[in-house]
Amino acid sequence: MEVILIRHTSVDVPRGTCYGQTDVPVAATFEQEAAVTKQQLEQYGPIDAAYSSPLTRARLLARFCGYPQPRLDNRLKEMAMGEWEMQRFDDITDPYIERWYEDYLHLPTPGGESFQDQLMRVGSFLDDLRLQSYQRVAVFAHGGVLACAGIYGGLYTMETAWDHLTPYGGIIKIEI
């Protein structure tokens, strides 16, 4: 099965803000960005089913791309940043952040999750998706989810996933 993963467009939050699972608004450039994404998505051919994170920024892009009622799945949310949600990384005074920066792959944020936790969550979604009889599926989600899916699909390793962060409105494809 081909899984076409689409990252949401730009958001309307200050750069460097840790917004994770907060339901933030899309940027004023949404329609222009979404039109480019929609055109790129059409190149992949017919889609048998569409899934989305329940967060607005992913659902709006799904709707714009022609999927007004994608199947929503909480496992497709961005990484839970816990107590750091909606803080600028540079403004976080928690001394734990230094330990987290050194091992964010394994350490959870306070009240949140680690990248490994997110990888397990996204892997669970993809394991369930594999059991379906679709040929091509679209998944509208977030940068962290696409990184996890890329690891699951063998595009890169856990240690190099963030070197391949998909840009806003970008698309990757994996085979499962």
One Martini backbone bead per residue (centre of mass of N, CA, C, O) as a GRO file, in nm:
protein
  176
    1MET     BB    1   0.097   0.036   0.021
    2GLU     BB    2   0.030   0.368  -0.026
    3VAL     BB    3   0.160   0.648   0.166
    4ILE     BB    4   0.038   0.975   0.181
    5LEU     BB    5   0.211   1.244   0.332
    6ILE     BB    6   0.076   1.549   0.481
    7ARG     BB    7   0.166   1.860   0.562
    8HIS     BB    8   0.085   2.117   0.698
    9THR     BB    9   0.063   2.433   0.701
   10SER     BB   10   0.117   2.717   0.808
   11VAL     BB   11   0.135   2.901   1.109
   12ASP     BB   12  -0.002   3.137   1.365
   13VAL     BB   13   0.303   3.158   1.502
   14PRO     BB   14   0.572   3.210   1.650
   15ARG     BB   15   0.877   3.158   1.609
   16GLY     BB   16   0.971   2.891   1.829
   17THR     BB   17   0.709   2.755   1.895
   18CYS     BB   18   0.558   2.520   2.119
   19TYR     BB   19   0.264   2.363   1.984
   20GLY     BB   20   0.199   2.078   1.906
   21GLN     BB   21  -0.135   2.002   2.028
   22THR     BB   22  -0.220   2.268   1.960
   23ASP     BB   23  -0.495   2.453   1.819
   24VAL     BB   24  -0.383   2.624   1.570
   25PRO     BB   25  -0.364   2.853   1.339
   26VAL     BB   26  -0.346   2.945   1.031
   27ALA     BB   27  -0.211   3.111   0.797
   28ALA     BB   28  -0.278   3.360   0.562
   29THR     BB   29  -0.139   3.152   0.334
   30PHE     BB   30  -0.312   2.899   0.298
   31GLU     BB   31  -0.431   2.896   0.006
   32GLN     BB   32  -0.160   2.901  -0.142
   33GLU     BB   33  -0.033   2.651  -0.012
   34ALA     BB   34  -0.270   2.449  -0.067
   35ALA     BB   35  -0.261   2.463  -0.378
   36VAL     BB   36   0.017   2.333  -0.405
   37THR     BB   37  -0.046   2.071  -0.257
   38LYS     BB   38  -0.280   1.976  -0.431
   39GLN     BB   39  -0.118   1.952  -0.693
   40GLN     BB   40   0.087   1.743  -0.585
   41LEU     BB   41  -0.121   1.523  -0.499
   42GLU     BB   42  -0.241   1.462  -0.786
   43GLN     BB   43   0.023   1.299  -0.886
   44TYR     BB   44  -0.057   1.019  -0.722
   45GLY     BB   45  -0.352   0.979  -0.755
   46PRO     BB   46  -0.577   0.783  -0.644
   47ILE     BB   47  -0.775   0.777  -0.345
   48ASP     BB   48  -0.918   0.555  -0.107
   49ALA     BB   49  -0.817   0.718   0.158
   50ALA     BB   50  -0.867   0.948   0.439
   51TYR     BB   51  -0.654   1.095   0.683
   52SER     BB   52  -0.650   1.264   1.017
   53SER     BB   53  -0.587   1.486   1.213
   54PRO     BB   54  -0.787   1.667   1.445
   55LEU     BB   55  -0.642   1.906   1.377
   56THR     BB   56  -0.714   2.183   1.200
   57ARG     BB   57  -0.458   2.210   1.013
   58ALA     BB   58  -0.521   1.929   0.877
   59ARG     BB   59  -0.826   1.941   0.804
   60LEU     BB   60  -0.814   2.186   0.613
   61LEU     BB   61  -0.634   2.052   0.400
   62ALA     BB   62  -0.811   1.816   0.334
   63ARG     BB   63  -1.048   1.982   0.233
   64PHE     BB   64  -0.898   2.141   0.011
   65CYS     BB   65  -0.809   1.851  -0.130
   66GLY     BB   66  -1.109   1.682  -0.116
   67TYR     BB   67  -1.145   1.596   0.216
   68PRO     BB   68  -1.403   1.667   0.425
   69GLN     BB   69  -1.406   1.346   0.565
   70PRO     BB   70  -1.186   1.236   0.734
   71ARG     BB   71  -1.024   1.015   0.918
   72LEU     BB   72  -0.989   1.034   1.254
   73ASP     BB   73  -0.667   1.037   1.445
   74ASN     BB   74  -0.488   1.071   1.737
   75ARG     BB   75  -0.213   0.936   1.631
   76LEU     BB   76  -0.174   1.210   1.430
   77LYS     BB   77  -0.053   1.379   1.625
   78GLU     BB   78   0.147   1.568   1.762
   79MET     BB   79   0.366   1.619   1.985
   80ALA     BB   80   0.360   1.619   2.321
   81MET     BB   81   0.464   1.913   2.522
   82GLY     BB   82   0.302   1.997   2.754
   83GLU     BB   83   0.427   2.251   2.952
   84TRP     BB   84   0.549   2.380   2.666
   85GLU     BB   85   0.310   2.474   2.547
   86MET     BB   86   0.328   2.788   2.387
   87GLN     BB   87   0.631   2.813   2.405
   88ARG     BB   88   0.925   2.943   2.375
   89PHE     BB   89   1.215   2.789   2.374
   90ASP     BB   90   1.387   3.046   2.472
   91ASP     BB   91   1.175   3.077   2.739
   92ILE     BB   92   1.254   2.823   2.873
   93THR     BB   93   1.345   2.758   3.229
   94ASP     BB   94   1.369   2.469   3.237
   95PRO     BB   95   1.639   2.268   3.315
   96TYR     BB   96   1.547   2.005   3.154
   97ILE     BB   97   1.593   2.099   2.858
   98GLU     BB   98   1.888   2.006   2.832
   99ARG     BB   99   1.832   1.703   2.851
  100TRP     BB  100   1.632   1.693   2.618
  101TYR     BB  101   1.821   1.790   2.392
  102GLU     BB  102   2.018   1.536   2.433
  103ASP     BB  103   1.727   1.324   2.452
  104TYR     BB  104   1.447   1.351   2.272
  105LEU     BB  105   1.403   1.057   2.177
  106HIS     BB  106   1.351   0.951   2.501
  107LEU     BB  107   1.257   1.210   2.635
  108PRO     BB  108   1.017   1.365   2.794
  109THR     BB  109   0.814   1.597   2.840
  110PRO     BB  110   0.654   1.774   3.061
  111GLY     BB  111   0.353   1.611   3.028
  112GLY     BB  112   0.450   1.439   2.784
  113GLU     BB  113   0.653   1.335   2.511
  114SER     BB  114   0.839   1.146   2.314
  115PHE     BB  115   0.953   1.048   2.016
  116GLN     BB  116   0.919   0.747   2.076
  117ASP     BB  117   0.622   0.766   2.150
  118GLN     BB  118   0.531   0.870   1.876
  119LEU     BB  119   0.638   0.635   1.709
  120MET     BB  120   0.447   0.425   1.839
  121ARG     BB  121   0.181   0.563   1.764
  122VAL     BB  122   0.223   0.571   1.454
  123GLY     BB  123   0.281   0.269   1.423
  124SER     BB  124   0.000   0.177   1.510
  125PHE     BB  125  -0.149   0.304   1.277
  126LEU     BB  126   0.011   0.156   1.047
  127ASP     BB  127  -0.054  -0.130   1.136
  128ASP     BB  128  -0.362  -0.097   1.090
  129LEU     BB  129  -0.351  -0.006   0.792
  130ARG     BB  130  -0.226  -0.271   0.672
  131LEU     BB  131  -0.510  -0.431   0.707
  132GLN     BB  132  -0.596  -0.295   0.468
  133SER     BB  133  -0.720  -0.275   0.108
  134TYR     BB  134  -0.548  -0.055   0.009
  135GLN     BB  135  -0.345   0.132  -0.222
  136ARG     BB  136  -0.422   0.447  -0.143
  137VAL     BB  137  -0.320   0.690   0.106
  138ALA     BB  138  -0.415   0.972   0.292
  139VAL     BB  139  -0.214   1.185   0.523
  140PHE     BB  140  -0.298   1.436   0.757
  141ALA     BB  141  -0.037   1.622   0.927
  142HIS     BB  142   0.283   1.625   1.083
  143GLY     BB  143   0.615   1.645   1.112
  144GLY     BB  144   0.647   1.416   1.325
  145VAL     BB  145   0.475   1.208   1.174
  146LEU     BB  146   0.647   1.200   0.915
  147ALA     BB  147   0.902   1.107   1.055
  148CYS     BB  148   0.787   0.842   1.162
  149ALA     BB  149   0.698   0.727   0.887
  150GLY     BB  150   0.981   0.728   0.763
  151ILE     BB  151   1.090   0.518   0.954
  152TYR     BB  152   0.882   0.294   0.903
  153GLY     BB  153   0.951   0.312   0.573
  154GLY     BB  154   1.282   0.345   0.552
  155LEU     BB  155   1.402   0.643   0.489
  156TYR     BB  156   1.495   0.659   0.799
  157THR     BB  157   1.623   0.728   1.099
  158MET     BB  158   1.587   0.834   1.412
  159GLU     BB  159   1.857   1.010   1.408
  160THR     BB  160   1.772   1.147   1.100
  161ALA     BB  161   1.480   1.259   1.073
  162TRP     BB  162   1.531   1.580   1.125
  163ASP     BB  163   1.694   1.611   0.850
  164HIS     BB  164   1.386   1.546   0.697
  165LEU     BB  165   1.198   1.775   0.725
  166THR     BB  166   0.896   1.854   0.628
  167PRO     BB  167   0.749   2.091   0.482
  168TYR     BB  168   0.514   2.293   0.455
  169GLY     BB  169   0.296   2.113   0.246
  170GLY     BB  170   0.436   1.856   0.229
  171ILE     BB  171   0.552   1.537   0.075
  172ILE     BB  172   0.530   1.186   0.142
  173LYS     BB  173   0.636   0.840   0.069
  174ILE     BB  174   0.513   0.516   0.153
  175GLU     BB  175   0.558   0.165   0.211
  176ILE     BB  176   0.334  -0.113   0.355
   0.00000   0.00000   0.00000
